[in-house]
Coordinates of C-alpha atoms and ligand atoms in Angstrom, one line a residue:
X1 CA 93.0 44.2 199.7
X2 CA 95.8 44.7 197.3
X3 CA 95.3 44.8 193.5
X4 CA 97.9 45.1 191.2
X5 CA 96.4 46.8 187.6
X6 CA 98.3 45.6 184.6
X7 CA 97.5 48.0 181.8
X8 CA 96.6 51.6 182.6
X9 CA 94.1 52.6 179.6
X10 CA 90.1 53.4 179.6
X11 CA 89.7 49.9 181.4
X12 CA 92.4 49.9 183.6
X13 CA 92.9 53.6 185.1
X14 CA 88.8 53.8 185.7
X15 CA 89.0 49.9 187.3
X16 CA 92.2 50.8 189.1
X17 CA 90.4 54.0 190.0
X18 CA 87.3 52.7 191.3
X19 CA 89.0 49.7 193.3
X20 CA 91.1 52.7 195.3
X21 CA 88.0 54.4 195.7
X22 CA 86.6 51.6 197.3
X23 CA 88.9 50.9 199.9
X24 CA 91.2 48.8 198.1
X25 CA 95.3 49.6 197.7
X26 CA 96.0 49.5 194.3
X27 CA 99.2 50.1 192.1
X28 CA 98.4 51.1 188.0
X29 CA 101.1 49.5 186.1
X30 CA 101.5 50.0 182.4
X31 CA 104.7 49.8 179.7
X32 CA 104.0 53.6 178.1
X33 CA 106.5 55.1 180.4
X34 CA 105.2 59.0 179.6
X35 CA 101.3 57.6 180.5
X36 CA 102.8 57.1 183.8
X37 CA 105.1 60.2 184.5
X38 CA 101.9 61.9 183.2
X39 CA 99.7 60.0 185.9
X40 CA 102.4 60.6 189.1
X41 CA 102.2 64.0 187.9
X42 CA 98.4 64.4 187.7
X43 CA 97.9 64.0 183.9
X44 CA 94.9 61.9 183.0
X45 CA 96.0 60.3 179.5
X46 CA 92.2 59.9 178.5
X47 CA 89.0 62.1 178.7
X48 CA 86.5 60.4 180.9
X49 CA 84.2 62.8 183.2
X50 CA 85.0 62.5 186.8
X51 CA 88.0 60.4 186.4
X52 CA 90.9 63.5 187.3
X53 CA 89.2 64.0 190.5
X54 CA 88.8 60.2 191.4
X55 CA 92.2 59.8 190.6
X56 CA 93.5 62.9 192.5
X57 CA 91.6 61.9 195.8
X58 CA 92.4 58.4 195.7
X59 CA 96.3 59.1 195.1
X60 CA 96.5 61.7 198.2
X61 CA 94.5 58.9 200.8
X62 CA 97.3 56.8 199.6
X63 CA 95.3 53.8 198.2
X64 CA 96.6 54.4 194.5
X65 CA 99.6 54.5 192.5
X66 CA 101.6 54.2 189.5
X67 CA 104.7 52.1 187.8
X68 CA 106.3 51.1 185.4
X69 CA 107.5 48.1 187.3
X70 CA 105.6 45.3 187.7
X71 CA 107.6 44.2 190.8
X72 CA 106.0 47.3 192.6
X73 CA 102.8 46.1 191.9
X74 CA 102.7 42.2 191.8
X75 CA 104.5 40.4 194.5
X76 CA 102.3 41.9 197.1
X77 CA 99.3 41.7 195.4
X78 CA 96.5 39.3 196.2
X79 CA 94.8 40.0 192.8
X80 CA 96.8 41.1 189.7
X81 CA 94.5 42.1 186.7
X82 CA 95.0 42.2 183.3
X83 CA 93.9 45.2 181.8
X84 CA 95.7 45.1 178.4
X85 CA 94.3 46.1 174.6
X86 CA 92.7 43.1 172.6
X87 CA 93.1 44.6 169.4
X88 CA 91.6 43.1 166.5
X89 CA 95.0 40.7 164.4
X90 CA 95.4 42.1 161.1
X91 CA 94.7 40.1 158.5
X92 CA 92.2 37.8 160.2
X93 CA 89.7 39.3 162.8
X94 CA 91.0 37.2 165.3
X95 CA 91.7 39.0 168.6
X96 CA 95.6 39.7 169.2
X97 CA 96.3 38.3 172.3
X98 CA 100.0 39.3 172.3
X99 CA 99.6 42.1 175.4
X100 CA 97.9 39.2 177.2
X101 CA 100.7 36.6 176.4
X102 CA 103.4 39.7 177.7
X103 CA 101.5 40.0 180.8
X104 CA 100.9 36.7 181.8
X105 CA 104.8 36.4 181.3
X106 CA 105.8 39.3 183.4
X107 CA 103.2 38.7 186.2
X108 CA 104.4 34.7 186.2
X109 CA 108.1 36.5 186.8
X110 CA 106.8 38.5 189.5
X111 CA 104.6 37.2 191.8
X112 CA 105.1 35.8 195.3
X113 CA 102.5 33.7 197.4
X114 CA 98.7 33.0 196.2
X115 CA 98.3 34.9 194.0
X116 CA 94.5 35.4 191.5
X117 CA 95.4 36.1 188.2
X118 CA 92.0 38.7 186.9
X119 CA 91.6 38.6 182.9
X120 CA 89.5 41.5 182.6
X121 CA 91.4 42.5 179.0
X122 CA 87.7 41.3 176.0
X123 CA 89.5 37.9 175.3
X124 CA 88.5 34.4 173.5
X125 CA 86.8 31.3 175.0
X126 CA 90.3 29.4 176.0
X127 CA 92.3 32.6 176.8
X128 CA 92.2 31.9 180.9
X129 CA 93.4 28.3 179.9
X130 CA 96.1 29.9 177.6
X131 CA 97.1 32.5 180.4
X132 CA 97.4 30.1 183.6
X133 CA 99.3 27.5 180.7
X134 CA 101.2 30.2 180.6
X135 CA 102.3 30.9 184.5
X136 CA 102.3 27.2 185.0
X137 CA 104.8 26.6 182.1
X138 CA 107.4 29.5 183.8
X139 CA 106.9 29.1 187.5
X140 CA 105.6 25.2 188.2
X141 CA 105.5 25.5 192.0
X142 CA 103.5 29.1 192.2
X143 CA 100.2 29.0 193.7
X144 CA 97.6 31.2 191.8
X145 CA 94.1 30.6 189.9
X146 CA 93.2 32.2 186.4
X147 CA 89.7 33.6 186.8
X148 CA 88.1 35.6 184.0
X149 CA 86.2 38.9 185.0
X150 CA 85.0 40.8 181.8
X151 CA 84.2 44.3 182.3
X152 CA 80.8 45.6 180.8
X153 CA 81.7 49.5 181.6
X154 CA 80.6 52.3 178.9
X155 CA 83.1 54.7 177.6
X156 CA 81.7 58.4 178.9
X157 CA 79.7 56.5 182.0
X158 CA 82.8 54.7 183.0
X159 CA 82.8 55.3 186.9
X160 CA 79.1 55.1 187.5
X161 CA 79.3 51.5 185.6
X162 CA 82.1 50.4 187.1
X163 CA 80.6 51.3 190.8
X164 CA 76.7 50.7 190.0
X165 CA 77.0 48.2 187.4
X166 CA 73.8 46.1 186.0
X167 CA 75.7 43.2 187.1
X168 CA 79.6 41.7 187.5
X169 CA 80.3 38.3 185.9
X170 CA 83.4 36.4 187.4
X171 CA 84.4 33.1 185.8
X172 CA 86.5 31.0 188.4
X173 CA 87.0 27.4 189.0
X174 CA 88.0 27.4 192.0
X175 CA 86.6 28.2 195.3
X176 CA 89.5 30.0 196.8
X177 CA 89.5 32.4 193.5
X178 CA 86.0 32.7 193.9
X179 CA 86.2 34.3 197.6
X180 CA 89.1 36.5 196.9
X181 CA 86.7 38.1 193.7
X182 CA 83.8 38.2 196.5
X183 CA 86.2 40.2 198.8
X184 CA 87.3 42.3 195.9
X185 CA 83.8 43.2 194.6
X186 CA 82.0 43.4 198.3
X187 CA 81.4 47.1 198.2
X188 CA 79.3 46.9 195.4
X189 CA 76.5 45.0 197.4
X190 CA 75.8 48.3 199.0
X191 CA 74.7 49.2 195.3
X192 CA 73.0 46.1 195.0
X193 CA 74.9 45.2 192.4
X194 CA 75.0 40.9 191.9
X195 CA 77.6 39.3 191.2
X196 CA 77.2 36.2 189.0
X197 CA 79.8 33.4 189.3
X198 CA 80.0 31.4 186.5
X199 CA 83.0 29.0 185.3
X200 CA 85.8 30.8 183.6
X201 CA 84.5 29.5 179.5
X202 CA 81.2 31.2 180.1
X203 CA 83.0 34.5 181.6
X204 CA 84.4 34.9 178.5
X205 CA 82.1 34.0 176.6
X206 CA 79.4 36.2 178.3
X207 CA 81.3 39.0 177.3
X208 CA 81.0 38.5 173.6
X209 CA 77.6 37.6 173.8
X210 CA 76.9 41.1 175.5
X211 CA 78.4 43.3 173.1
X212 CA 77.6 41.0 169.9
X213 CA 73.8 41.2 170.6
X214 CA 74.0 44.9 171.3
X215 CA 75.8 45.3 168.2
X216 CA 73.1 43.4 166.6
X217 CA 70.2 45.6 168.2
X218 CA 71.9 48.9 166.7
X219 CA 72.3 47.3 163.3
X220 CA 68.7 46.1 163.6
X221 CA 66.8 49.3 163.8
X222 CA 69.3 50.9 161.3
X223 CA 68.4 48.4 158.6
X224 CA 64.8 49.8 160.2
X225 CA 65.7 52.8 159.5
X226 CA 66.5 52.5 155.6
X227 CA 63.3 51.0 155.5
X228 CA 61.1 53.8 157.4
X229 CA 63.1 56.4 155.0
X230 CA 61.5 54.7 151.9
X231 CA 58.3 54.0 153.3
X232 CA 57.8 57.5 155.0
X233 CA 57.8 56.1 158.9
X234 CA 59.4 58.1 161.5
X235 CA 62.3 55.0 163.1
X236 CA 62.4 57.6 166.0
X237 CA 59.1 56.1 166.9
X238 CA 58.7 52.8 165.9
X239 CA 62.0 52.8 168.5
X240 CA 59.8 54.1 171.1
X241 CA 57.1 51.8 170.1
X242 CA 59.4 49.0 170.4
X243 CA 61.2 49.5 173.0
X244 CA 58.2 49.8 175.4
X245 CA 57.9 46.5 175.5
X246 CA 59.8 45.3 177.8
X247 CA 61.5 42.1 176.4
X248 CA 62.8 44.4 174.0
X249 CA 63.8 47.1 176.5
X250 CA 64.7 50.7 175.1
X251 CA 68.2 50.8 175.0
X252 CA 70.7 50.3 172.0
X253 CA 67.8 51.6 169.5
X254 CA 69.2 54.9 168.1
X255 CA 69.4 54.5 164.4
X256 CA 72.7 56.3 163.2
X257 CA 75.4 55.6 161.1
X258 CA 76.2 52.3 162.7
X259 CA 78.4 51.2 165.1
X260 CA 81.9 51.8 166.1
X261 CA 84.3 52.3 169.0
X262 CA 87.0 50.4 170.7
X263 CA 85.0 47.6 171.1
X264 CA 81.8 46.5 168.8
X265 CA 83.5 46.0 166.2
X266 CA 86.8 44.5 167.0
X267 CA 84.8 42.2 169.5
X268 CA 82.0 40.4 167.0
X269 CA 84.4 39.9 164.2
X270 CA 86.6 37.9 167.1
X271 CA 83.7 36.1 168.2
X272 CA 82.2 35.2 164.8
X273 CA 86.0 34.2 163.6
X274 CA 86.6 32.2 166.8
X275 CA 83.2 30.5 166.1
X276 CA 84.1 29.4 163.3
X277 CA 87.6 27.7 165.0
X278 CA 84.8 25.6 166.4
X279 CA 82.7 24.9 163.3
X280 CA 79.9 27.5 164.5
X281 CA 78.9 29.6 161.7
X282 CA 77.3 33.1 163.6
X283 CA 75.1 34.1 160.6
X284 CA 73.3 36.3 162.6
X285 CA 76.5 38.1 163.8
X286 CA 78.3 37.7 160.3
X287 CA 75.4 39.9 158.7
X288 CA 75.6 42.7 161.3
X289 CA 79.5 42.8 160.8
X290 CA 78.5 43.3 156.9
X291 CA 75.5 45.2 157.6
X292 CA 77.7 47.6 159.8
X293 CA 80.3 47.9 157.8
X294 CA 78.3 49.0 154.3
X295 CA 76.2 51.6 156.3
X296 CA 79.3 54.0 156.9
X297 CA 79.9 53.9 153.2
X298 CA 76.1 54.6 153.2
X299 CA 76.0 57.2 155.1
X300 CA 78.6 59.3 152.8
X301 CA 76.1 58.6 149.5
X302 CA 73.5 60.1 152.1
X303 CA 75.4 63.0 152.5
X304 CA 76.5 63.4 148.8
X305 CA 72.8 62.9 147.7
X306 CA 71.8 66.1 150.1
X307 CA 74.4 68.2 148.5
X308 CA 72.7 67.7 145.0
X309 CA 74.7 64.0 143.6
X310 CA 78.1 65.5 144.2
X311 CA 80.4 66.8 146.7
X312 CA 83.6 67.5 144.2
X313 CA 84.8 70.7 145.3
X314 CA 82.2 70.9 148.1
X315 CA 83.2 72.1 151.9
X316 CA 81.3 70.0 154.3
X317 CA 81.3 70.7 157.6
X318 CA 81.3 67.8 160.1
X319 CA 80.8 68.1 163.9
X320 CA 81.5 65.3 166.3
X321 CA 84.5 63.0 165.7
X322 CA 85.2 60.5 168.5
X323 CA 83.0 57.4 168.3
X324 CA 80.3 58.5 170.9
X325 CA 80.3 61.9 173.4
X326 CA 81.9 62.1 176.7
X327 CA 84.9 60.0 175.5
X328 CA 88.1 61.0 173.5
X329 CA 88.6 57.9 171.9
X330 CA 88.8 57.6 168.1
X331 CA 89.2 53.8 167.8
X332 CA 87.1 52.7 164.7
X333 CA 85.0 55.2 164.8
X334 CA 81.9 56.0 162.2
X335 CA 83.7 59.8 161.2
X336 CA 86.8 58.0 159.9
X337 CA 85.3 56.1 157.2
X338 CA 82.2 58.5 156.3
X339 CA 85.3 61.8 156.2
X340 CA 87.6 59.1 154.3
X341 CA 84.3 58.2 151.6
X342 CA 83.6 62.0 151.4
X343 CA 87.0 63.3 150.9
X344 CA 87.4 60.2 148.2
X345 CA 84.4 62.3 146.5
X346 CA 86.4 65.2 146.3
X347 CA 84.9 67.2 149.4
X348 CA 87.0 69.4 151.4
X349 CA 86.4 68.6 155.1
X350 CA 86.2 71.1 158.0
X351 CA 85.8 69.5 162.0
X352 CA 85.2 70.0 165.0
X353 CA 84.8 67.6 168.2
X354 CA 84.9 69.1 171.5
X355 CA 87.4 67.0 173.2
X356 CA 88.4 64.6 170.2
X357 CA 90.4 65.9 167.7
X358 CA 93.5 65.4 168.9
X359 CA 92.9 62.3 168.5
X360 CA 91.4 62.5 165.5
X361 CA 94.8 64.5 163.9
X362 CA 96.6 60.9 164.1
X363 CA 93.4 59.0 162.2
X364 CA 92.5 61.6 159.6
X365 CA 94.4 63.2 156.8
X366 CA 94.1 66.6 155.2
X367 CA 91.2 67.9 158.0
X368 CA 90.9 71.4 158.8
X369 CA 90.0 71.8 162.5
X370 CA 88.0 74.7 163.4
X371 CA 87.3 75.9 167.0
X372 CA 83.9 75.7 167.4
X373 CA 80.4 74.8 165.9
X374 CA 79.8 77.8 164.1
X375 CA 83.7 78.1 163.0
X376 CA 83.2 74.5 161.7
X377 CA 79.8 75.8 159.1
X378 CA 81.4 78.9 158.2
X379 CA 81.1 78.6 154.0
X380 CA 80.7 75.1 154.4
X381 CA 77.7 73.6 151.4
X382 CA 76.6 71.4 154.1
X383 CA 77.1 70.1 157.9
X384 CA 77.2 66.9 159.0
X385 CA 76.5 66.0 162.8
X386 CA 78.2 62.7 163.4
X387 CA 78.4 62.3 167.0
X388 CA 75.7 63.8 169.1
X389 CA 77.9 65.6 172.0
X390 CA 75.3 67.6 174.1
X391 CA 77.1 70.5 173.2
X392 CA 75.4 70.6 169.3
X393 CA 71.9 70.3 170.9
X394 CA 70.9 73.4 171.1
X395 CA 73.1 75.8 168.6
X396 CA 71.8 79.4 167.5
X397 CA 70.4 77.9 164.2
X398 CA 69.7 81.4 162.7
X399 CA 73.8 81.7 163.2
X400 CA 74.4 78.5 162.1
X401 CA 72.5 79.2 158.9
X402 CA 73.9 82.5 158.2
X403 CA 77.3 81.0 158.5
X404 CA 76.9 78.4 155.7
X405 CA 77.0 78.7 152.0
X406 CA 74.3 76.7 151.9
X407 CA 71.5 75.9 154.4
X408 CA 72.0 71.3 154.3
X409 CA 72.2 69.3 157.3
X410 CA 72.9 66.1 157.7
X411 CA 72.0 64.7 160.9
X412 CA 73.1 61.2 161.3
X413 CA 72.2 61.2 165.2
X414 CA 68.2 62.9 164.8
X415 CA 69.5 65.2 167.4
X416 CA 67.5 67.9 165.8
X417 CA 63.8 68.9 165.0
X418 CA 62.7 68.2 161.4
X419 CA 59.7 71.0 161.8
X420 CA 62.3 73.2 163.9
X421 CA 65.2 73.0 160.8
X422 CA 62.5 73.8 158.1
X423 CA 61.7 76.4 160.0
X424 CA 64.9 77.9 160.1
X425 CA 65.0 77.5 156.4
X426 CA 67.1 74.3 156.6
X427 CA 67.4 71.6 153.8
X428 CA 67.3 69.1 156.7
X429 CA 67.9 64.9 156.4
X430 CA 67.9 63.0 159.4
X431 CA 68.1 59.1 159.6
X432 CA 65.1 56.8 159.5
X433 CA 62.4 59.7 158.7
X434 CA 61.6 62.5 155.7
X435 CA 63.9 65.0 155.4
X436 CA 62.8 68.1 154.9
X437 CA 63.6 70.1 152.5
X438 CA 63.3 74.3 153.0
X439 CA 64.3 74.7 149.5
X440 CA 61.6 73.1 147.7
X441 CA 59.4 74.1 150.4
X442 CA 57.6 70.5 151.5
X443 CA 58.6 67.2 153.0
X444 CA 60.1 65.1 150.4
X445 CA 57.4 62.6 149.1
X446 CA 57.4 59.0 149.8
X447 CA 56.0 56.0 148.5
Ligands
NAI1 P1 93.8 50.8 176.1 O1 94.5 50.6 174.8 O2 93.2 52.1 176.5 O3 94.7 50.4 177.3 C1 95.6 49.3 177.4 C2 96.9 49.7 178.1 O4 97.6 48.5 178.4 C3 97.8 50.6 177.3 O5 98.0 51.8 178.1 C4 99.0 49.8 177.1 O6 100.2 50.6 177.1 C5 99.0 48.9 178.3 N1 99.8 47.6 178.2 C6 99.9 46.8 177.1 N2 100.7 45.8 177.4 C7 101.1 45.9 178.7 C8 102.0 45.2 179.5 N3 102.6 44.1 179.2 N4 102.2 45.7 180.8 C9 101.6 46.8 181.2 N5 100.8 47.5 180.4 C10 100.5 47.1 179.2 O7 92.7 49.6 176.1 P2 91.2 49.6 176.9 O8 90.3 50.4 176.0 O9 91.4 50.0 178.3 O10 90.9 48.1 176.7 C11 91.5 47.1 177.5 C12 90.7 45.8 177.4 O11 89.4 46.0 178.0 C13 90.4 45.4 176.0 O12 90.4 44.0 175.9 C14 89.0 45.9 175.7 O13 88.4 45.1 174.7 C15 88.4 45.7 177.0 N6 87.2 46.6 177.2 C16 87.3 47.9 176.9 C17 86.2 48.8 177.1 C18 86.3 50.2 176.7 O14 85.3 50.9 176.8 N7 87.4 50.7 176.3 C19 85.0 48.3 177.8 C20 85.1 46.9 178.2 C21 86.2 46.1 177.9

């Protein structure tokens, strides 16, 4: 089949990617012109494992290719999707569905015969409506249907969701639409992956459901957490404990310094503000917007409280920037606002991220970069692990230690051993248990 991808970003280039690699022909369109002379040259634009060689393979069989013309891409295509950001609207938490409007405009300009118009852009109850309103309004005698296919793929896991996913959810009402998306998404029955056709409301719906009640299982066992650290409980295991049971289910119950990302946080302030459009108060989701948004401040008074009450004139190191590993992207994440509250404090800041801090040089101000872990703790008076890239798992501790000016860590991801830190002669505080603290020579007491 031919697909037309409008919008060439995480979603988009790994969608694009994985349709190619699949079988399909598809053209990658997107307005930054330098993202595509970058693809057609070989560039990837964004760090996701695997993706340069998917794209490389797929581009020399011929089944994929870039522009910055939708007319390359559209008029042949039998599905166009529309990859696009959904950014949150300033001002009101409402998702911004200008790239959508744009898109629907340019593809209504462009296409040619029956043509299935794929929102899989994180968009609004009503926004499939708004789309084919759109189309209809510019071209009244084109034949196409709107249908709304959310995508449910993880930044860093990207390919292997897109081409083993737990499930795909297509919203079309129509039959037509609906067998051109079963065409489209046939090679993943050799995954046994289902497909779930639904009408195209409770598409987009689904997909705010998803991520809102994930959001809400993280913020859960965080507010767990606070409570485990006052109690003396280990939230490490009362996870495990949990999670066993399996209408709970293990995933999405790390506690840590609460959510962030391209897409929690942007997505259950739209849904809880688009709720309320309809009368619907979300309580539930309103407190874990809250709830998140008070633990990154949090999580700096952690950090100031391990240095002694005060960071004034302190160095802290911090390792891991971007929102989770395996990804490069920034967007919203947790480091922004804990550096921000602990530079507000009067703390020097020194990072390192292994693949995110060029990204992180147009969110932060006045960060030294250093070029490596142990270049990151030299003469800092405490380190900070914010994102728990495999890469900090198993540091030389003894050099860590003999690097710093003093021996705290901060680990806001439990990546580390509290008996293992002592040990070593660490001050250590993790998230949801005791710290332990090598100085005064015990476990902190509780209770
Ligand atoms: P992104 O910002 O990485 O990519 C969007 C791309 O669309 C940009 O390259 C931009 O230049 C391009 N674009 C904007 N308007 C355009 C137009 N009129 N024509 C052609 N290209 C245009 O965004 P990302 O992260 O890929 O997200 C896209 C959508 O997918 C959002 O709605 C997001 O919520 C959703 N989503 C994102 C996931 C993620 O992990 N990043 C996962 C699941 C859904």
């Amino acid at each position: 089949m031919r697909v037309a991808m409008i919008g060439s970003g995480y979603v988009g280039l790994v969608s694009g990617a994985c349709f190619a690699d699949f079988g399909h022909e598809v053209v990658c369109v997107d307005v930054n012109a330098q993202r595509i002379a970058d693809l057609k040259k070989g560039i990837i634009p964004i760090y996701e494992p695997g993706l340069d060689r998917l794209v490389a393979d797929n581009v020399a069989a011929n089944r994929l290719s870039f522009t910055t013309d939708l007319n390359e891409a559209v008029p042949t295509a039998e599905a166009v999707f529309i990859a696009v950001g959904t950014p949150e609207r300033r001002g009101d938490g409402h998702a911004d569905l200008r790239y959508v409007q744009e898109a629907a405009r340019e593809i209504a300009r462009a296409m040619a015969g029956y043509t299935v118009v794929v929102n899989k852009s994180t968009v609004p109850v009503g926004t499939g409506d708004m789309v084919e309103g759109i189309i209809r309004e510019a071209r009244p005698e084109a034949e196409f249907s709107v249908v709304s296919n959310p995508e449910f793929l993880r930044e860093g896991a990207a390919i292997e969701d897109f081409k083993r996913p737990d499930r795909v959810v297509v919203g079309a009402n129509d039959e037509r639409a609906k067998q051109v998306m079963a065409e489209l998404y046939r090679p993943l029955s050799l995954n046994a992956a289902p497909v779930l056709f639904t009408d195209r409301r409770t598409a987009e719906l689904t997909k705010y459901a998803a991520n809102a009640f994930l959001a809400t299982k993280i913020t859960f066992i965080n507010e767990i957490a606070d409570l485990c650290e006052e109690v003396g409980a280990d939230v490490q295991l009362v996870a495990r404990g949990i999670g066993m049971d399996k209408r709970i289910g293990p995933k999405f119950l790390n506690a840590g310094p609460g959510y962030g990302g391209s897409c929690f946080p942007k997505d259950t302030k739209a849904l809880m503000r688009s709720a309320q459009d309809y009368g619907v108060a979300m309580r539930i989701v309103e407190s874990v917007v809250a709830v998140n948004d008070a633990r990154k401040t949090a999580m700096a008074r952690k950090v100031v409280k391990a240095c002694g009450g005060s960071v004034q004139g302190k160095t802290i190191a911090v390792l891991g920037l971007t929102f989770k590993p395996n990804t490069d992207d920034m967007r919203d994440s947790p480091a922004i606002s804990i550096i921000g509250a602990l530079q507000r404090a009067g703390a020097r800041i020194r990072a390192f991220d292994p693949v995110g801090m060029e990204q992180a040089k147009k969110e932060l101000t006045d960060v030294a970069y250093a070029t490596d872990a142990y270049d990151c703790a030299h003469g800092a008076d405490a380190l900070v692990l914010i994102t728990e890239w495999d890469a900090f798992r198993a540091l030389d501790l003894a050099r860590l230690k003999q690097r710093m000016a003093a021996p705290v860590v901060v680990d806001l991801r439990n990546v580390y051993r509290a008996e293992e830190m002592a040990r070593h002669g660490f001050d250590y505080v993790r998230v949801g248990g005791r710290p332990h603290l090598a100085s005064t020579g015990r476990s902190k007491p509780v209770g």
